[in-house]
Amino acid sequence: MRALILLECVVVLALAGLILGKGVPGQAATQPDVFPASRFLMDATPGERVVYRIDQGDGTVEFNVVQMDRGGPQGPPKATITRSFRDQAGVTVAENDPTYEHRLVEHGLFPFLAPAEARALDRVWVIRRIKRDEIRWLGRPLRCWRVECIDPALDPEQEAVVVWFHEDVPVYGILRWERAGHVYECTSWRPS
């Protein structure tokens, strides 16, 4: 009797293994669509750069990766990044401290735009929602990630920030973002 029960258990386990291994007939196995946070700032390399146009031509902001430390026993990951603003004529707008150390565990995935406040680089945007989205980019639809945030330093009627990420965009992976009535669009990257 025990041998029969043991045999039945082996058959049940084998059938369960076949079902789990093959999946449902006629359905292809799909990978879950997961926000790939490590493919944005953490895969940046020194010398990588990205330029954003502000409000269809009010100027540009550029970010350059100077140094990248992926973290480990010596501490958490961080990147040394320079930021420069240019006006409509292409003249660089002077800043007190254009180079900063972006610490991923403190600052998250986003750049910090506070040109009127030179030391406002520690501002953290609070993430509300992350979802897949498709936007028109250079006349074509482009699948990307839409991240809705709150910038707690802004007035409540302007605190909403929307950011579109794409894995192949340099430095932060940010394709476009809208914040405080301004629109920033990447001009230095084209999809392949």
mmCIF file of C-alpha atoms in Angstrom:
data_model
loop_
_atom_site.group_PDB
_atom_site.id
_atom_site.type_symbol
_atom_site.label_atom_id
_atom_site.label_comp_id
_atom_site.label_asym_id
_atom_site.label_seq_id
_atom_site.Cartn_x
_atom_site.Cartn_y
_atom_site.Cartn_z
ATOM 1 C CA MET A 1 0.000 0.000 0.000
ATOM 2 C CA ARG A 2 2.793 2.429 0.896
ATOM 3 C CA ALA A 3 4.522 1.690 -2.393
ATOM 4 C CA LEU A 4 1.331 2.568 -4.292
ATOM 5 C CA ILE A 5 0.973 5.886 -2.413
ATOM 6 C CA LEU A 6 4.635 6.685 -3.050
ATOM 7 C CA LEU A 7 4.196 5.900 -6.758
ATOM 8 C CA GLU A 8 1.112 8.134 -6.951
ATOM 9 C CA CYS A 9 3.067 10.998 -5.292
ATOM 10 C CA VAL A 10 5.887 10.642 -7.814
ATOM 11 C CA VAL A 11 3.385 10.720 -10.719
ATOM 12 C CA VAL A 12 1.655 13.830 -9.292
ATOM 13 C CA LEU A 13 5.002 15.612 -8.832
ATOM 14 C CA ALA A 14 6.105 14.672 -12.351
ATOM 15 C CA LEU A 15 2.854 15.962 -13.862
ATOM 16 C CA ALA A 16 3.102 19.186 -11.837
ATOM 17 C CA GLY A 17 6.669 19.635 -13.060
ATOM 18 C CA LEU A 18 5.572 19.183 -16.672
ATOM 19 C CA ILE A 19 2.728 21.672 -16.268
ATOM 20 C CA LEU A 20 4.913 24.299 -14.590
ATOM 21 C CA GLY A 21 7.782 23.745 -17.007
ATOM 22 C CA LYS A 22 5.730 24.035 -20.177
ATOM 23 C CA GLY A 23 3.087 26.534 -19.163
ATOM 24 C CA VAL A 24 -0.317 26.554 -20.823
ATOM 25 C CA PRO A 25 -0.338 25.137 -24.348
ATOM 26 C CA GLY A 26 -0.779 27.842 -27.011
ATOM 27 C CA GLN A 27 0.487 30.664 -24.795
ATOM 28 C CA ALA A 28 3.999 32.035 -25.121
ATOM 29 C CA ALA A 29 5.932 32.606 -21.922
ATOM 30 C CA THR A 30 6.266 36.342 -21.297
ATOM 31 C CA GLN A 31 8.646 38.234 -19.090
ATOM 32 C CA PRO A 32 7.026 40.632 -16.629
ATOM 33 C CA ASP A 33 7.265 44.302 -17.617
ATOM 34 C CA VAL A 34 9.360 45.682 -14.755
ATOM 35 C CA PHE A 35 10.720 49.232 -14.412
ATOM 36 C CA PRO A 36 14.489 48.743 -15.013
ATOM 37 C CA ALA A 37 15.846 51.320 -12.538
ATOM 38 C CA SER A 38 19.402 49.960 -12.777
ATOM 39 C CA ARG A 39 19.491 50.705 -16.530
ATOM 40 C CA PHE A 40 19.224 54.447 -16.038
ATOM 41 C CA LEU A 41 21.798 56.426 -14.028
ATOM 42 C CA MET A 42 23.607 53.355 -12.673
ATOM 43 C CA ASP A 43 24.775 52.213 -16.091
ATOM 44 C CA ALA A 44 26.170 55.643 -17.025
ATOM 45 C CA THR A 45 29.863 55.904 -17.901
ATOM 46 C CA PRO A 46 32.323 58.796 -17.523
ATOM 47 C CA GLY A 47 32.096 61.089 -20.524
ATOM 48 C CA GLU A 48 28.428 60.345 -21.129
ATOM 49 C CA ARG A 49 26.376 63.487 -21.767
ATOM 50 C CA VAL A 50 22.795 64.538 -22.399
ATOM 51 C CA VAL A 51 21.296 67.881 -23.489
ATOM 52 C CA TYR A 52 17.709 69.033 -22.879
ATOM 53 C CA ARG A 53 15.893 71.865 -24.625
ATOM 54 C CA ILE A 54 13.868 74.009 -22.219
ATOM 55 C CA ASP A 55 10.366 75.088 -23.345
ATOM 56 C CA GLN A 56 10.887 74.777 -27.098
ATOM 57 C CA GLY A 57 13.948 77.030 -27.170
ATOM 58 C CA ASP A 58 14.242 79.084 -23.977
ATOM 59 C CA GLY A 59 17.674 77.562 -23.493
ATOM 60 C CA THR A 60 19.276 74.216 -22.709
ATOM 61 C CA VAL A 61 20.534 72.280 -19.727
ATOM 62 C CA GLU A 62 23.351 69.752 -20.141
ATOM 63 C CA PHE A 63 24.466 66.972 -17.796
ATOM 64 C CA ASN A 64 27.887 65.270 -18.090
ATOM 65 C CA VAL A 65 29.091 62.255 -16.115
ATOM 66 C CA VAL A 66 32.574 63.002 -14.763
ATOM 67 C CA GLN A 67 33.041 59.971 -12.514
ATOM 68 C CA MET A 68 30.961 56.875 -11.720
ATOM 69 C CA ASP A 69 31.265 54.811 -8.548
ATOM 70 C CA ARG A 70 28.991 51.765 -8.657
ATOM 71 C CA GLY A 71 29.269 51.253 -4.903
ATOM 72 C CA GLY A 72 30.219 48.239 -2.875
ATOM 73 C CA PRO A 73 31.909 47.679 0.491
ATOM 74 C CA GLN A 74 33.297 51.242 0.440
ATOM 75 C CA GLY A 75 29.812 52.781 0.248
ATOM 76 C CA PRO A 76 26.668 53.276 -1.827
ATOM 77 C CA PRO A 77 26.726 54.141 -5.541
ATOM 78 C CA LYS A 78 27.334 57.735 -6.604
ATOM 79 C CA ALA A 79 28.109 59.752 -9.710
ATOM 80 C CA THR A 80 29.930 63.056 -10.106
ATOM 81 C CA ILE A 81 27.935 65.097 -12.613
ATOM 82 C CA THR A 82 28.372 68.561 -14.088
ATOM 83 C CA ARG A 83 25.377 70.626 -15.041
ATOM 84 C CA SER A 84 25.376 73.668 -17.287
ATOM 85 C CA PHE A 85 22.600 75.983 -18.411
ATOM 86 C CA ARG A 86 22.729 77.956 -21.659
ATOM 87 C CA ASP A 87 20.347 80.741 -22.625
ATOM 88 C CA GLN A 88 18.634 81.139 -26.025
ATOM 89 C CA ALA A 89 21.804 82.596 -27.552
ATOM 90 C CA GLY A 90 23.881 79.624 -26.327
ATOM 91 C CA VAL A 91 25.714 81.629 -23.659
ATOM 92 C CA THR A 92 26.470 79.649 -20.491
ATOM 93 C CA VAL A 93 24.616 80.919 -17.433
ATOM 94 C CA ALA A 94 27.029 81.069 -14.477
ATOM 95 C CA GLU A 95 26.279 78.905 -11.449
ATOM 96 C CA ASN A 96 27.894 78.798 -8.032
ATOM 97 C CA ASP A 97 28.461 75.041 -8.087
ATOM 98 C CA PRO A 98 27.910 73.357 -11.482
ATOM 99 C CA THR A 99 29.413 70.022 -10.307
ATOM 100 C CA TYR A 100 27.670 67.849 -7.780
ATOM 101 C CA GLU A 101 27.821 64.342 -6.419
ATOM 102 C CA HIS A 102 24.627 62.463 -7.192
ATOM 103 C CA ARG A 103 24.129 59.849 -4.470
ATOM 104 C CA LEU A 104 21.524 57.394 -5.728
ATOM 105 C CA VAL A 105 20.341 56.337 -2.251
ATOM 106 C CA GLU A 106 19.641 59.975 -1.316
ATOM 107 C CA HIS A 107 18.693 61.653 -4.590
ATOM 108 C CA GLY A 108 17.003 58.860 -6.521
ATOM 109 C CA LEU A 109 17.019 58.724 -10.308
ATOM 110 C CA PHE A 110 16.339 62.360 -11.127
ATOM 111 C CA PRO A 111 18.426 65.449 -11.904
ATOM 112 C CA PHE A 112 17.895 68.507 -9.766
ATOM 113 C CA LEU A 113 16.828 71.709 -11.448
ATOM 114 C CA ALA A 114 17.021 74.627 -9.082
ATOM 115 C CA PRO A 115 19.041 77.240 -11.002
ATOM 116 C CA ALA A 116 17.842 80.031 -8.708
ATOM 117 C CA GLU A 117 18.911 78.041 -5.642
ATOM 118 C CA ALA A 118 22.515 76.987 -6.046
ATOM 119 C CA ARG A 119 22.482 74.552 -3.106
ATOM 120 C CA ALA A 120 19.110 72.940 -3.840
ATOM 121 C CA LEU A 121 20.722 69.793 -5.227
ATOM 122 C CA ASP A 122 19.443 67.649 -2.377
ATOM 123 C CA ARG A 123 15.808 67.976 -3.385
ATOM 124 C CA VAL A 124 14.080 64.589 -3.683
ATOM 125 C CA TRP A 125 11.028 64.002 -5.854
ATOM 126 C CA VAL A 126 8.477 61.610 -4.344
ATOM 127 C CA ILE A 127 7.344 58.944 -6.799
ATOM 128 C CA ARG A 128 3.554 58.539 -7.038
ATOM 129 C CA ARG A 129 3.130 56.141 -9.939
ATOM 130 C CA ILE A 130 5.206 54.279 -12.532
ATOM 131 C CA LYS A 131 3.559 52.874 -15.635
ATOM 132 C CA ARG A 132 4.267 52.012 -19.250
ATOM 133 C CA ASP A 133 3.424 54.731 -21.761
ATOM 134 C CA GLU A 134 3.914 55.583 -25.402
ATOM 135 C CA ILE A 135 4.723 59.089 -26.605
ATOM 136 C CA ARG A 136 5.398 60.539 -30.021
ATOM 137 C CA TRP A 137 9.115 61.141 -30.371
ATOM 138 C CA LEU A 138 10.569 62.620 -33.563
ATOM 139 C CA GLY A 139 7.336 61.792 -35.355
ATOM 140 C CA ARG A 140 7.216 58.134 -34.280
ATOM 141 C CA PRO A 141 5.601 56.355 -31.342
ATOM 142 C CA LEU A 142 8.153 55.403 -28.689
ATOM 143 C CA ARG A 143 7.460 53.014 -25.819
ATOM 144 C CA CYS A 144 8.822 54.339 -22.546
ATOM 145 C CA TRP A 145 8.112 54.602 -18.807
ATOM 146 C CA ARG A 146 5.959 57.392 -17.376
ATOM 147 C CA VAL A 147 6.848 58.291 -13.800
ATOM 148 C CA GLU A 148 4.559 60.668 -11.946
ATOM 149 C CA CYS A 149 6.172 62.477 -9.016
ATOM 150 C CA ILE A 150 5.685 65.239 -6.500
ATOM 151 C CA ASP A 151 8.329 67.921 -5.940
ATOM 152 C CA PRO A 152 7.669 68.861 -2.291
ATOM 153 C CA ALA A 153 9.657 72.086 -2.646
ATOM 154 C CA LEU A 154 7.078 73.524 -5.055
ATOM 155 C CA ASP A 155 3.724 75.108 -4.273
ATOM 156 C CA PRO A 156 0.880 72.557 -4.071
ATOM 157 C CA GLU A 157 -0.675 73.740 -7.359
ATOM 158 C CA GLN A 158 2.673 73.195 -9.166
ATOM 159 C CA GLU A 159 4.090 70.193 -7.304
ATOM 160 C CA ALA A 160 3.239 67.576 -9.961
ATOM 161 C CA VAL A 161 6.207 66.393 -12.047
ATOM 162 C CA VAL A 162 5.907 63.928 -14.946
ATOM 163 C CA VAL A 163 9.011 62.175 -16.279
ATOM 164 C CA TRP A 164 9.333 59.858 -19.295
ATOM 165 C CA PHE A 165 12.230 57.376 -19.143
ATOM 166 C CA HIS A 166 13.764 55.290 -21.905
ATOM 167 C CA GLU A 167 16.560 52.819 -21.190
ATOM 168 C CA ASP A 168 18.801 54.042 -24.019
ATOM 169 C CA VAL A 169 18.862 57.774 -23.216
ATOM 170 C CA PRO A 170 22.283 58.798 -21.781
ATOM 171 C CA VAL A 171 23.017 59.727 -18.160
ATOM 172 C CA TYR A 172 19.658 59.631 -16.326
ATOM 173 C CA GLY A 173 17.644 57.786 -18.969
ATOM 174 C CA ILE A 174 15.213 60.707 -19.035
ATOM 175 C CA LEU A 175 13.629 61.437 -22.395
ATOM 176 C CA ARG A 176 11.349 64.281 -21.304
ATOM 177 C CA TRP A 177 10.008 65.836 -18.152
ATOM 178 C CA GLU A 178 7.484 68.474 -17.159
ATOM 179 C CA ARG A 179 7.950 70.435 -13.961
ATOM 180 C CA ALA A 180 6.601 73.753 -12.638
ATOM 181 C CA GLY A 181 5.133 74.749 -15.994
ATOM 182 C CA HIS A 182 8.347 73.988 -17.936
ATOM 183 C CA VAL A 183 9.022 71.206 -20.439
ATOM 184 C CA TYR A 184 12.497 69.692 -20.850
ATOM 185 C CA GLU A 185 13.088 67.509 -23.936
ATOM 186 C CA CYS A 186 16.196 65.503 -24.800
ATOM 187 C CA THR A 187 17.867 66.808 -27.961
ATOM 188 C CA SER A 188 21.088 64.784 -27.935
ATOM 189 C CA TRP A 189 19.638 61.285 -28.386
ATOM 190 C CA ARG A 190 17.748 59.552 -31.174
ATOM 191 C CA PRO A 191 16.234 56.056 -30.966
ATOM 192 C CA SER A 192 17.948 53.417 -33.077
#
